[in-house]
Amino acid sequence: HDLMAIHCYNAPEDTYAFYPHSVRNIEDLCASIVRSHRETSQHRLEELQALRWKLFSREEIQAYQSKSVDEMWQHCAIRLTDAVQYVVEFAKHIPGFRMLSQNDQIALLKTGSLEVVLVRMSRFFNTENNTVFFDGKFAGSEVFKSLGCGDLIEAVFDFAYGMCALKLTEQQIALFSALVLINADRPCLEDRGRVQRVQRSVELGLTHILHRDNQENLMHKLYQRMAVLRSLCSLHMEKLHWFSQRYPLTAHSLFPPLYKELFV
Ligand code: MHQ
């Protein structure tokens, strides 16, 4: 049970996270979330910016395209699982998350971690040529051809493009990611009331940041993005189901344990 590693028995008493009455506390909450985002973001924006024209060569693209379906699925599942592990680290440092029961922490990560990975993908995306930083270079959607799920890939790339169009700051991305994760409407929660209190505090944080940035109009667009995220995740589950029926052996023995635990 890899997700067990997230459990923490005696979380520090960051109780203010549940009722951030004063602006000072909201600012502390935002600062914690932004710090956690920064420390778990895999690559800094300047780093990605410097690499943005490092593209895969024709030969390298061909090598990805000539992989077998199961080889490419395994490869992507490993990359995705890496990214999920950083999201688990991010979650652990959202004030209030560690006060939730282990069951509820796992339930939130099961439904939300892929969504946060997809939000984070916008940081890794170059809209000038529709490529994503993957395996050390920028890759267009054709790199993923051998997965055999072009509709999922197109939808994921479209989503990244749309997120980029919002031109969010790192702080806004951090708070939005936290809100995607801490969602009291997720299935299988034990203590919905407690999750709701943490969710409200994160919502206050995001509202505060958008107000400060004079971009309150973004809130409505972000809620729309959340609905799209949900549909992308169900499309991923659909494709995974299709894949594991065709290649049960790969799905069972070659997928990373955390990937199986979250999705299979
Ligand atoms: C992250 C870094 C990162 C890592 C992996 C079929 C299947 C298993 C997956 C990237 C869908 C294929 C993913 C690898 C494809 C859409 C997946 C495979 C930000 C996100 C990013 C770049 C992932 C984006 C989505 C990718 C490309 O911190």
PDB file of C-alpha atoms and ligand atoms in Angstrom:
ATOM      1  CA  HIS A   1       0.000   0.000   0.000  1.00  0.00           C
ATOM      2  CA  ASP A   2       2.169   2.890  -1.292  1.00  0.00           C
ATOM      3  CA  LEU A   3      -0.330   5.566  -0.375  1.00  0.00           C
ATOM      4  CA  MET A   4       0.015   4.571   3.290  1.00  0.00           C
ATOM      5  CA  ALA A   5       3.273   6.469   3.208  1.00  0.00           C
ATOM      6  CA  ILE A   6       1.261   9.662   3.261  1.00  0.00           C
ATOM      7  CA  HIS A   7      -0.091   8.927   6.729  1.00  0.00           C
ATOM      8  CA  CYS A   8       1.015  11.104   9.584  1.00  0.00           C
ATOM      9  CA  TYR A   9      -0.272  10.289  13.089  1.00  0.00           C
ATOM     10  CA  ASN A  10       0.506  13.506  14.921  1.00  0.00           C
ATOM     11  CA  ALA A  11       0.106  16.387  12.569  1.00  0.00           C
ATOM     12  CA  PRO A  12       1.256  19.751  13.915  1.00  0.00           C
ATOM     13  CA  GLU A  13      -1.606  21.859  15.245  1.00  0.00           C
ATOM     14  CA  ASP A  14      -2.096  24.113  12.256  1.00  0.00           C
ATOM     15  CA  THR A  15      -5.714  24.540  13.314  1.00  0.00           C
ATOM     16  CA  TYR A  16      -5.904  28.077  11.935  1.00  0.00           C
ATOM     17  CA  ALA A  17      -6.193  26.419   8.565  1.00  0.00           C
ATOM     18  CA  PHE A  18      -9.733  25.429   9.381  1.00  0.00           C
ATOM     19  CA  TYR A  19     -10.957  28.890  10.341  1.00  0.00           C
ATOM     20  CA  PRO A  20      -8.772  31.549   8.815  1.00  0.00           C
ATOM     21  CA  HIS A  21     -10.656  34.533  10.279  1.00  0.00           C
ATOM     22  CA  SER A  22      -8.056  37.194   9.791  1.00  0.00           C
ATOM     23  CA  VAL A  23      -6.316  38.210   6.602  1.00  0.00           C
ATOM     24  CA  ARG A  24      -3.003  37.379   8.271  1.00  0.00           C
ATOM     25  CA  ASN A  25      -4.089  33.753   8.617  1.00  0.00           C
ATOM     26  CA  ILE A  26      -5.320  33.595   5.049  1.00  0.00           C
ATOM     27  CA  GLU A  27      -1.964  34.919   3.942  1.00  0.00           C
ATOM     28  CA  ASP A  28      -0.153  32.298   6.026  1.00  0.00           C
ATOM     29  CA  LEU A  29      -2.328  29.611   4.489  1.00  0.00           C
ATOM     30  CA  CYS A  30      -1.603  30.857   0.960  1.00  0.00           C
ATOM     31  CA  ALA A  31       2.109  31.098   1.719  1.00  0.00           C
ATOM     32  CA  SER A  32       2.181  27.452   2.932  1.00  0.00           C
ATOM     33  CA  ILE A  33       0.386  26.227  -0.166  1.00  0.00           C
ATOM     34  CA  VAL A  34       2.594  28.265  -2.504  1.00  0.00           C
ATOM     35  CA  ARG A  35       5.749  27.015  -0.748  1.00  0.00           C
ATOM     36  CA  SER A  36       4.540  23.428  -0.986  1.00  0.00           C
ATOM     37  CA  HIS A  37       3.767  23.885  -4.682  1.00  0.00           C
ATOM     38  CA  ARG A  38       7.198  25.376  -5.335  1.00  0.00           C
ATOM     39  CA  GLU A  39       9.015  22.612  -3.459  1.00  0.00           C
ATOM     40  CA  THR A  40       7.172  19.827  -5.292  1.00  0.00           C
ATOM     41  CA  SER A  41       6.916  21.331  -8.768  1.00  0.00           C
ATOM     42  CA  GLN A  42       9.614  19.116 -10.365  1.00  0.00           C
ATOM     43  CA  HIS A  43      10.935  21.973 -12.535  1.00  0.00           C
ATOM     44  CA  ARG A  44      11.027  25.708 -11.974  1.00  0.00           C
ATOM     45  CA  LEU A  45       9.421  27.856 -14.646  1.00  0.00           C
ATOM     46  CA  GLU A  46      12.729  29.491 -15.607  1.00  0.00           C
ATOM     47  CA  GLU A  47      14.219  26.044 -16.137  1.00  0.00           C
ATOM     48  CA  LEU A  48      11.346  25.020 -18.427  1.00  0.00           C
ATOM     49  CA  GLN A  49      11.521  28.351 -20.205  1.00  0.00           C
ATOM     50  CA  ALA A  50      15.204  27.785 -20.967  1.00  0.00           C
ATOM     51  CA  LEU A  51      14.454  24.336 -22.402  1.00  0.00           C
ATOM     52  CA  ARG A  52      11.397  25.307 -24.437  1.00  0.00           C
ATOM     53  CA  TRP A  53      13.018  24.739 -27.844  1.00  0.00           C
ATOM     54  CA  LYS A  54      14.604  21.433 -26.958  1.00  0.00           C
ATOM     55  CA  LEU A  55      12.406  19.226 -29.150  1.00  0.00           C
ATOM     56  CA  PHE A  56      12.559  15.512 -29.909  1.00  0.00           C
ATOM     57  CA  SER A  57      14.190  14.754 -33.264  1.00  0.00           C
ATOM     58  CA  ARG A  58      12.371  12.917 -36.040  1.00  0.00           C
ATOM     59  CA  GLU A  59      14.280   9.725 -35.153  1.00  0.00           C
ATOM     60  CA  GLU A  60      13.390  10.023 -31.477  1.00  0.00           C
ATOM     61  CA  ILE A  61       9.719  10.561 -32.334  1.00  0.00           C
ATOM     62  CA  GLN A  62       9.849   7.517 -34.591  1.00  0.00           C
ATOM     63  CA  ALA A  63      11.349   5.474 -31.758  1.00  0.00           C
ATOM     64  CA  TYR A  64       8.373   6.383 -29.516  1.00  0.00           C
ATOM     65  CA  GLN A  65       5.929   5.649 -32.329  1.00  0.00           C
ATOM     66  CA  SER A  66       7.385   2.229 -33.022  1.00  0.00           C
ATOM     67  CA  LYS A  67       7.099   1.098 -29.409  1.00  0.00           C
ATOM     68  CA  SER A  68       4.390  -1.503 -28.880  1.00  0.00           C
ATOM     69  CA  VAL A  69       1.126  -0.388 -27.242  1.00  0.00           C
ATOM     70  CA  ASP A  70       1.945  -2.054 -23.931  1.00  0.00           C
ATOM     71  CA  GLU A  71       5.529  -0.806 -23.901  1.00  0.00           C
ATOM     72  CA  MET A  72       4.374   2.781 -24.362  1.00  0.00           C
ATOM     73  CA  TRP A  73       1.600   2.433 -21.767  1.00  0.00           C
ATOM     74  CA  GLN A  74       4.092   1.120 -19.252  1.00  0.00           C
ATOM     75  CA  HIS A  75       6.461   3.983 -20.044  1.00  0.00           C
ATOM     76  CA  CYS A  76       3.752   6.636 -19.651  1.00  0.00           C
ATOM     77  CA  ALA A  77       2.370   5.000 -16.503  1.00  0.00           C
ATOM     78  CA  ILE A  78       5.853   5.282 -14.956  1.00  0.00           C
ATOM     79  CA  ARG A  79       6.176   8.969 -15.893  1.00  0.00           C
ATOM     80  CA  LEU A  80       2.671   9.697 -14.656  1.00  0.00           C
ATOM     81  CA  THR A  81       3.320   7.894 -11.374  1.00  0.00           C
ATOM     82  CA  ASP A  82       6.466   9.966 -10.826  1.00  0.00           C
ATOM     83  CA  ALA A  83       4.418  13.120 -11.240  1.00  0.00           C
ATOM     84  CA  VAL A  84       1.709  11.764  -8.888  1.00  0.00           C
ATOM     85  CA  GLN A  85       4.334  11.192  -6.201  1.00  0.00           C
ATOM     86  CA  TYR A  86       5.173  14.905  -6.251  1.00  0.00           C
ATOM     87  CA  VAL A  87       1.464  15.688  -5.951  1.00  0.00           C
ATOM     88  CA  VAL A  88       1.253  13.433  -2.864  1.00  0.00           C
ATOM     89  CA  GLU A  89       4.146  15.448  -1.365  1.00  0.00           C
ATOM     90  CA  PHE A  90       2.310  18.671  -2.265  1.00  0.00           C
ATOM     91  CA  ALA A  91      -0.878  17.444  -0.567  1.00  0.00           C
ATOM     92  CA  LYS A  92       0.914  16.562   2.660  1.00  0.00           C
ATOM     93  CA  HIS A  93       1.888  20.194   3.141  1.00  0.00           C
ATOM     94  CA  ILE A  94      -1.508  21.743   2.483  1.00  0.00           C
ATOM     95  CA  PRO A  95      -2.530  23.014   5.943  1.00  0.00           C
ATOM     96  CA  GLY A  96      -5.322  20.780   7.226  1.00  0.00           C
ATOM     97  CA  PHE A  97      -4.710  17.836   4.897  1.00  0.00           C
ATOM     98  CA  ARG A  98      -2.784  15.835   7.470  1.00  0.00           C
ATOM     99  CA  MET A  99      -5.566  16.357  10.010  1.00  0.00           C
ATOM    100  CA  LEU A 100      -7.880  14.304   7.810  1.00  0.00           C
ATOM    101  CA  SER A 101      -8.220  10.581   8.436  1.00  0.00           C
ATOM    102  CA  GLN A 102      -5.980   8.290   6.442  1.00  0.00           C
ATOM    103  CA  ASN A 103      -9.049   7.022   4.602  1.00  0.00           C
ATOM    104  CA  ASP A 104     -10.025  10.534   3.533  1.00  0.00           C
ATOM    105  CA  GLN A 105      -6.476  11.489   2.533  1.00  0.00           C
ATOM    106  CA  ILE A 106      -6.344   8.442   0.281  1.00  0.00           C
ATOM    107  CA  ALA A 107      -9.842   9.043  -1.103  1.00  0.00           C
ATOM    108  CA  LEU A 108      -8.897  12.628  -2.062  1.00  0.00           C
ATOM    109  CA  LEU A 109      -5.644  11.523  -3.694  1.00  0.00           C
ATOM    110  CA  LYS A 110      -7.329   8.695  -5.587  1.00  0.00           C
ATOM    111  CA  THR A 111      -9.723  11.040  -7.329  1.00  0.00           C
ATOM    112  CA  GLY A 112      -7.666  14.231  -7.350  1.00  0.00           C
ATOM    113  CA  SER A 113      -4.020  13.400  -7.991  1.00  0.00           C
ATOM    114  CA  LEU A 114      -4.346  12.902 -11.751  1.00  0.00           C
ATOM    115  CA  GLU A 115      -6.378  16.113 -11.965  1.00  0.00           C
ATOM    116  CA  VAL A 116      -3.577  18.022 -10.234  1.00  0.00           C
ATOM    117  CA  VAL A 117      -0.991  16.433 -12.560  1.00  0.00           C
ATOM    118  CA  LEU A 118      -3.049  17.736 -15.493  1.00  0.00           C
ATOM    119  CA  VAL A 119      -3.246  21.217 -13.945  1.00  0.00           C
ATOM    120  CA  ARG A 120       0.517  21.102 -13.484  1.00  0.00           C
ATOM    121  CA  MET A 121       0.937  20.030 -17.095  1.00  0.00           C
ATOM    122  CA  SER A 122       0.123  23.613 -18.157  1.00  0.00           C
ATOM    123  CA  ARG A 123       3.446  24.676 -16.598  1.00  0.00           C
ATOM    124  CA  PHE A 124       5.186  22.082 -18.800  1.00  0.00           C
ATOM    125  CA  PHE A 125       3.379  23.120 -21.955  1.00  0.00           C
ATOM    126  CA  ASN A 126       4.599  25.283 -24.842  1.00  0.00           C
ATOM    127  CA  THR A 127       1.563  26.795 -26.592  1.00  0.00           C
ATOM    128  CA  GLU A 128       3.664  28.085 -29.473  1.00  0.00           C
ATOM    129  CA  ASN A 129       4.118  24.558 -30.846  1.00  0.00           C
ATOM    130  CA  ASN A 130       1.717  22.482 -28.686  1.00  0.00           C
ATOM    131  CA  THR A 131       4.396  20.413 -26.988  1.00  0.00           C
ATOM    132  CA  VAL A 132       4.792  19.124 -23.438  1.00  0.00           C
ATOM    133  CA  PHE A 133       8.008  18.586 -21.499  1.00  0.00           C
ATOM    134  CA  PHE A 134       8.167  14.794 -21.217  1.00  0.00           C
ATOM    135  CA  ASP A 135      11.237  12.553 -20.797  1.00  0.00           C
ATOM    136  CA  GLY A 136      13.644  15.499 -20.909  1.00  0.00           C
ATOM    137  CA  LYS A 137      12.457  17.164 -24.120  1.00  0.00           C
ATOM    138  CA  PHE A 138       9.354  18.766 -25.578  1.00  0.00           C
ATOM    139  CA  ALA A 139       6.967  16.306 -27.200  1.00  0.00           C
ATOM    140  CA  GLY A 140       4.018  16.900 -29.515  1.00  0.00           C
ATOM    141  CA  SER A 141       0.909  14.698 -29.372  1.00  0.00           C
ATOM    142  CA  GLU A 142       2.306  12.480 -32.183  1.00  0.00           C
ATOM    143  CA  VAL A 143       4.908  11.158 -29.697  1.00  0.00           C
ATOM    144  CA  PHE A 144       2.054   9.389 -27.865  1.00  0.00           C
ATOM    145  CA  LYS A 145       0.579   7.784 -30.982  1.00  0.00           C
ATOM    146  CA  SER A 146       1.451   4.198 -30.008  1.00  0.00           C
ATOM    147  CA  LEU A 147      -0.712   4.440 -26.847  1.00  0.00           C
ATOM    148  CA  GLY A 148      -3.681   4.006 -29.180  1.00  0.00           C
ATOM    149  CA  CYS A 149      -5.782   6.639 -27.442  1.00  0.00           C
ATOM    150  CA  GLY A 150      -5.502   9.688 -29.641  1.00  0.00           C
ATOM    151  CA  ASP A 151      -8.769  11.181 -28.321  1.00  0.00           C
ATOM    152  CA  LEU A 152      -7.466  11.200 -24.736  1.00  0.00           C
ATOM    153  CA  ILE A 153      -4.165  12.740 -25.804  1.00  0.00           C
ATOM    154  CA  GLU A 154      -5.901  15.431 -27.883  1.00  0.00           C
ATOM    155  CA  ALA A 155      -8.251  16.236 -24.997  1.00  0.00           C
ATOM    156  CA  VAL A 156      -5.337  16.452 -22.538  1.00  0.00           C
ATOM    157  CA  PHE A 157      -3.363  18.725 -24.899  1.00  0.00           C
ATOM    158  CA  ASP A 158      -6.438  20.931 -25.462  1.00  0.00           C
ATOM    159  CA  PHE A 159      -6.894  21.218 -21.717  1.00  0.00           C
ATOM    160  CA  ALA A 160      -3.263  22.275 -21.236  1.00  0.00           C
ATOM    161  CA  TYR A 161      -3.647  24.856 -23.998  1.00  0.00           C
ATOM    162  CA  GLY A 162      -6.793  26.247 -22.362  1.00  0.00           C
ATOM    163  CA  MET A 163      -5.112  26.406 -18.948  1.00  0.00           C
ATOM    164  CA  CYS A 164      -2.176  28.314 -20.462  1.00  0.00           C
ATOM    165  CA  ALA A 165      -4.601  30.789 -22.015  1.00  0.00           C
ATOM    166  CA  LEU A 166      -5.691  31.776 -18.477  1.00  0.00           C
ATOM    167  CA  LYS A 167      -2.097  32.928 -17.826  1.00  0.00           C
ATOM    168  CA  LEU A 168      -2.192  31.970 -14.148  1.00  0.00           C
ATOM    169  CA  THR A 169       0.628  32.986 -11.842  1.00  0.00           C
ATOM    170  CA  GLU A 170       2.512  30.317  -9.851  1.00  0.00           C
ATOM    171  CA  GLN A 171       0.558  31.366  -6.746  1.00  0.00           C
ATOM    172  CA  GLN A 172      -2.761  31.014  -8.548  1.00  0.00           C
ATOM    173  CA  ILE A 173      -1.740  27.586  -9.878  1.00  0.00           C
ATOM    174  CA  ALA A 174      -0.732  26.524  -6.359  1.00  0.00           C
ATOM    175  CA  LEU A 175      -4.050  27.556  -4.794  1.00  0.00           C
ATOM    176  CA  PHE A 176      -6.088  26.134  -7.672  1.00  0.00           C
ATOM    177  CA  SER A 177      -4.237  22.803  -7.389  1.00  0.00           C
ATOM    178  CA  ALA A 178      -5.003  22.685  -3.664  1.00  0.00           C
ATOM    179  CA  LEU A 179      -8.669  23.371  -4.375  1.00  0.00           C
ATOM    180  CA  VAL A 180      -8.802  20.599  -6.997  1.00  0.00           C
ATOM    181  CA  LEU A 181      -7.451  18.175  -4.404  1.00  0.00           C
ATOM    182  CA  ILE A 182      -9.437  19.220  -1.311  1.00  0.00           C
ATOM    183  CA  ASN A 183     -12.936  18.602  -2.577  1.00  0.00           C
ATOM    184  CA  ALA A 184     -15.684  17.544  -0.167  1.00  0.00           C
ATOM    185  CA  ASP A 185     -17.804  16.175  -3.049  1.00  0.00           C
ATOM    186  CA  ARG A 186     -15.446  13.272  -3.762  1.00  0.00           C
ATOM    187  CA  PRO A 187     -16.819   9.760  -3.231  1.00  0.00           C
ATOM    188  CA  CYS A 188     -15.973   7.561  -0.235  1.00  0.00           C
ATOM    189  CA  LEU A 189     -15.224  10.302   2.307  1.00  0.00           C
ATOM    190  CA  GLU A 190     -15.686   9.413   6.001  1.00  0.00           C
ATOM    191  CA  ASP A 191     -15.753  12.875   7.477  1.00  0.00           C
ATOM    192  CA  ARG A 192     -17.154  15.133   4.773  1.00  0.00           C
ATOM    193  CA  GLY A 193     -17.622  17.986   7.257  1.00  0.00           C
ATOM    194  CA  ARG A 194     -13.940  18.122   8.062  1.00  0.00           C
ATOM    195  CA  VAL A 195     -12.945  18.023   4.383  1.00  0.00           C
ATOM    196  CA  GLN A 196     -15.459  20.807   3.773  1.00  0.00           C
ATOM    197  CA  ARG A 197     -13.820  23.017   6.397  1.00  0.00           C
ATOM    198  CA  VAL A 198     -10.396  22.540   4.818  1.00  0.00           C
ATOM    199  CA  GLN A 199     -11.939  23.134   1.378  1.00  0.00           C
ATOM    200  CA  ARG A 200     -13.500  26.407   2.573  1.00  0.00           C
ATOM    201  CA  SER A 201     -10.160  27.627   3.871  1.00  0.00           C
ATOM    202  CA  VAL A 202      -8.479  26.888   0.524  1.00  0.00           C
ATOM    203  CA  GLU A 203     -11.359  28.589  -1.301  1.00  0.00           C
ATOM    204  CA  LEU A 204     -10.880  31.663   0.894  1.00  0.00           C
ATOM    205  CA  GLY A 205      -7.182  31.573   0.044  1.00  0.00           C
ATOM    206  CA  LEU A 206      -7.816  31.430  -3.703  1.00  0.00           C
ATOM    207  CA  THR A 207     -10.450  34.183  -3.493  1.00  0.00           C
ATOM    208  CA  HIS A 208      -8.009  36.302  -1.494  1.00  0.00           C
ATOM    209  CA  ILE A 209      -5.241  35.870  -4.071  1.00  0.00           C
ATOM    210  CA  LEU A 210      -7.534  36.588  -7.032  1.00  0.00           C
ATOM    211  CA  HIS A 211      -8.889  39.676  -5.256  1.00  0.00           C
ATOM    212  CA  ARG A 212      -5.363  40.896  -4.523  1.00  0.00           C
ATOM    213  CA  ASP A 213      -4.412  40.300  -8.183  1.00  0.00           C
ATOM    214  CA  ASN A 214      -7.569  42.060  -9.370  1.00  0.00           C
ATOM    215  CA  GLN A 215      -8.665  38.914 -11.243  1.00  0.00           C
ATOM    216  CA  GLU A 216     -11.868  37.856  -9.505  1.00  0.00           C
ATOM    217  CA  ASN A 217     -13.311  37.042 -12.924  1.00  0.00           C
ATOM    218  CA  LEU A 218     -10.968  34.023 -13.057  1.00  0.00           C
ATOM    219  CA  MET A 219     -12.842  32.139 -10.308  1.00  0.00           C
ATOM    220  CA  HIS A 220     -15.728  31.293 -12.632  1.00  0.00           C
ATOM    221  CA  LYS A 221     -13.322  30.088 -15.358  1.00  0.00           C
ATOM    222  CA  LEU A 222     -11.443  27.924 -12.864  1.00  0.00           C
ATOM    223  CA  TYR A 223     -14.664  26.197 -11.808  1.00  0.00           C
ATOM    224  CA  GLN A 224     -15.332  25.480 -15.492  1.00  0.00           C
ATOM    225  CA  ARG A 225     -11.844  23.956 -15.821  1.00  0.00           C
ATOM    226  CA  MET A 226     -12.658  21.654 -12.886  1.00  0.00           C
ATOM    227  CA  ALA A 227     -15.567  20.155 -14.809  1.00  0.00           C
ATOM    228  CA  VAL A 228     -13.268  19.478 -17.781  1.00  0.00           C
ATOM    229  CA  LEU A 229     -10.746  17.801 -15.449  1.00  0.00           C
ATOM    230  CA  ARG A 230     -13.432  15.398 -14.304  1.00  0.00           C
ATOM    231  CA  SER A 231     -14.211  14.363 -17.877  1.00  0.00           C
ATOM    232  CA  LEU A 232     -10.501  13.861 -18.659  1.00  0.00           C
ATOM    233  CA  CYS A 233     -10.109  11.568 -15.679  1.00  0.00           C
ATOM    234  CA  SER A 234     -13.057   9.443 -16.670  1.00  0.00           C
ATOM    235  CA  LEU A 235     -11.643   9.240 -20.200  1.00  0.00           C
ATOM    236  CA  HIS A 236      -8.322   8.085 -18.717  1.00  0.00           C
ATOM    237  CA  MET A 237     -10.151   5.410 -16.692  1.00  0.00           C
ATOM    238  CA  GLU A 238     -12.028   4.298 -19.800  1.00  0.00           C
ATOM    239  CA  LYS A 239      -8.777   3.933 -21.775  1.00  0.00           C
ATOM    240  CA  LEU A 240      -7.106   2.151 -18.907  1.00  0.00           C
ATOM    241  CA  HIS A 241      -9.992  -0.287 -18.742  1.00  0.00           C
ATOM    242  CA  TRP A 242      -9.680  -0.936 -22.482  1.00  0.00           C
ATOM    243  CA  PHE A 243      -5.927  -1.388 -22.102  1.00  0.00           C
ATOM    244  CA  SER A 244      -6.033  -3.785 -19.151  1.00  0.00           C
ATOM    245  CA  GLN A 245      -8.537  -6.012 -20.943  1.00  0.00           C
ATOM    246  CA  ARG A 246      -6.185  -6.279 -23.908  1.00  0.00           C
ATOM    247  CA  TYR A 247      -2.930  -6.462 -22.000  1.00  0.00           C
ATOM    248  CA  PRO A 248      -3.774  -7.899 -18.578  1.00  0.00           C
ATOM    249  CA  LEU A 249      -0.211  -9.022 -17.965  1.00  0.00           C
ATOM    250  CA  THR A 250       1.312  -5.563 -18.423  1.00  0.00           C
ATOM    251  CA  ALA A 251      -1.433  -3.998 -16.353  1.00  0.00           C
ATOM    252  CA  HIS A 252      -0.874  -6.505 -13.577  1.00  0.00           C
ATOM    253  CA  SER A 253       2.863  -6.965 -13.434  1.00  0.00           C
ATOM    254  CA  LEU A 254       4.501  -4.038 -15.202  1.00  0.00           C
ATOM    255  CA  PHE A 255       2.560  -0.983 -14.012  1.00  0.00           C
ATOM    256  CA  PRO A 256       4.042   0.822 -10.999  1.00  0.00           C
ATOM    257  CA  PRO A 257       2.320  -0.282  -7.753  1.00  0.00           C
ATOM    258  CA  LEU A 258       1.170   3.286  -7.006  1.00  0.00           C
ATOM    259  CA  TYR A 259      -0.405   3.602 -10.465  1.00  0.00           C
ATOM    260  CA  LYS A 260      -2.294   0.344  -9.900  1.00  0.00           C
ATOM    261  CA  GLU A 261      -3.355   1.416  -6.434  1.00  0.00           C
ATOM    262  CA  LEU A 262      -4.730   4.699  -7.718  1.00  0.00           C
ATOM    263  CA  PHE A 263      -6.349   3.709 -10.978  1.00  0.00           C
ATOM    264  CA  VAL A 264      -6.659  -0.035 -11.567  1.00  0.00           C
TER     265      VAL A 264
HETATM  266  C1  MHQ B   1       4.105  16.763 -14.295  1.00  0.00           C
HETATM  267  C2  MHQ B   1       5.185  16.099 -15.139  1.00  0.00           C
HETATM  268  C3  MHQ B   1       4.516  15.213 -16.126  1.00  0.00           C
HETATM  269  C4  MHQ B   1       4.853  13.891 -16.166  1.00  0.00           C
HETATM  270  C5  MHQ B   1       4.213  12.924 -17.024  1.00  0.00           C
HETATM  271  C6  MHQ B   1      -2.171   6.613 -21.117  1.00  0.00           C
HETATM  272  C7  MHQ B   1      -1.447   7.175 -19.987  1.00  0.00           C
HETATM  273  C8  MHQ B   1      -0.920   6.221 -18.951  1.00  0.00           C
HETATM  274  C9  MHQ B   1      -1.238   8.502 -19.855  1.00  0.00           C
HETATM  275  C10 MHQ B   1       3.366  13.506 -18.159  1.00  0.00           C
HETATM  276  C11 MHQ B   1      -1.645   9.601 -20.799  1.00  0.00           C
HETATM  277  C12 MHQ B   1      -0.497  10.069 -21.692  1.00  0.00           C
HETATM  278  C13 MHQ B   1       2.407  12.447 -18.694  1.00  0.00           C
HETATM  279  C14 MHQ B   1       2.984  11.173 -19.237  1.00  0.00           C
HETATM  280  C15 MHQ B   1      -0.008  11.510 -21.472  1.00  0.00           C
HETATM  281  C16 MHQ B   1      -1.151  12.505 -21.566  1.00  0.00           C
HETATM  282  C17 MHQ B   1       0.751  11.632 -20.146  1.00  0.00           C
HETATM  283  C18 MHQ B   1       1.867  10.576 -20.093  1.00  0.00           C
HETATM  284  C19 MHQ B   1       3.267  17.619 -15.211  1.00  0.00           C
HETATM  285  C20 MHQ B   1       2.552  16.731 -16.186  1.00  0.00           C
HETATM  286  C21 MHQ B   1       3.462  15.789 -17.013  1.00  0.00           C
HETATM  287  C22 MHQ B   1       4.155  16.604 -18.094  1.00  0.00           C
HETATM  288  C23 MHQ B   1       2.557  14.670 -17.569  1.00  0.00           C
HETATM  289  C24 MHQ B   1       1.537  15.196 -18.596  1.00  0.00           C
HETATM  290  C25 MHQ B   1       0.656  14.094 -19.207  1.00  0.00           C
HETATM  291  C26 MHQ B   1       1.485  12.957 -19.814  1.00  0.00           C
HETATM  292  C27 MHQ B   1       2.272  13.487 -21.015  1.00  0.00           C
HETATM  293  O1  MHQ B   1       4.597  17.469 -13.206  1.00  0.00           O
END
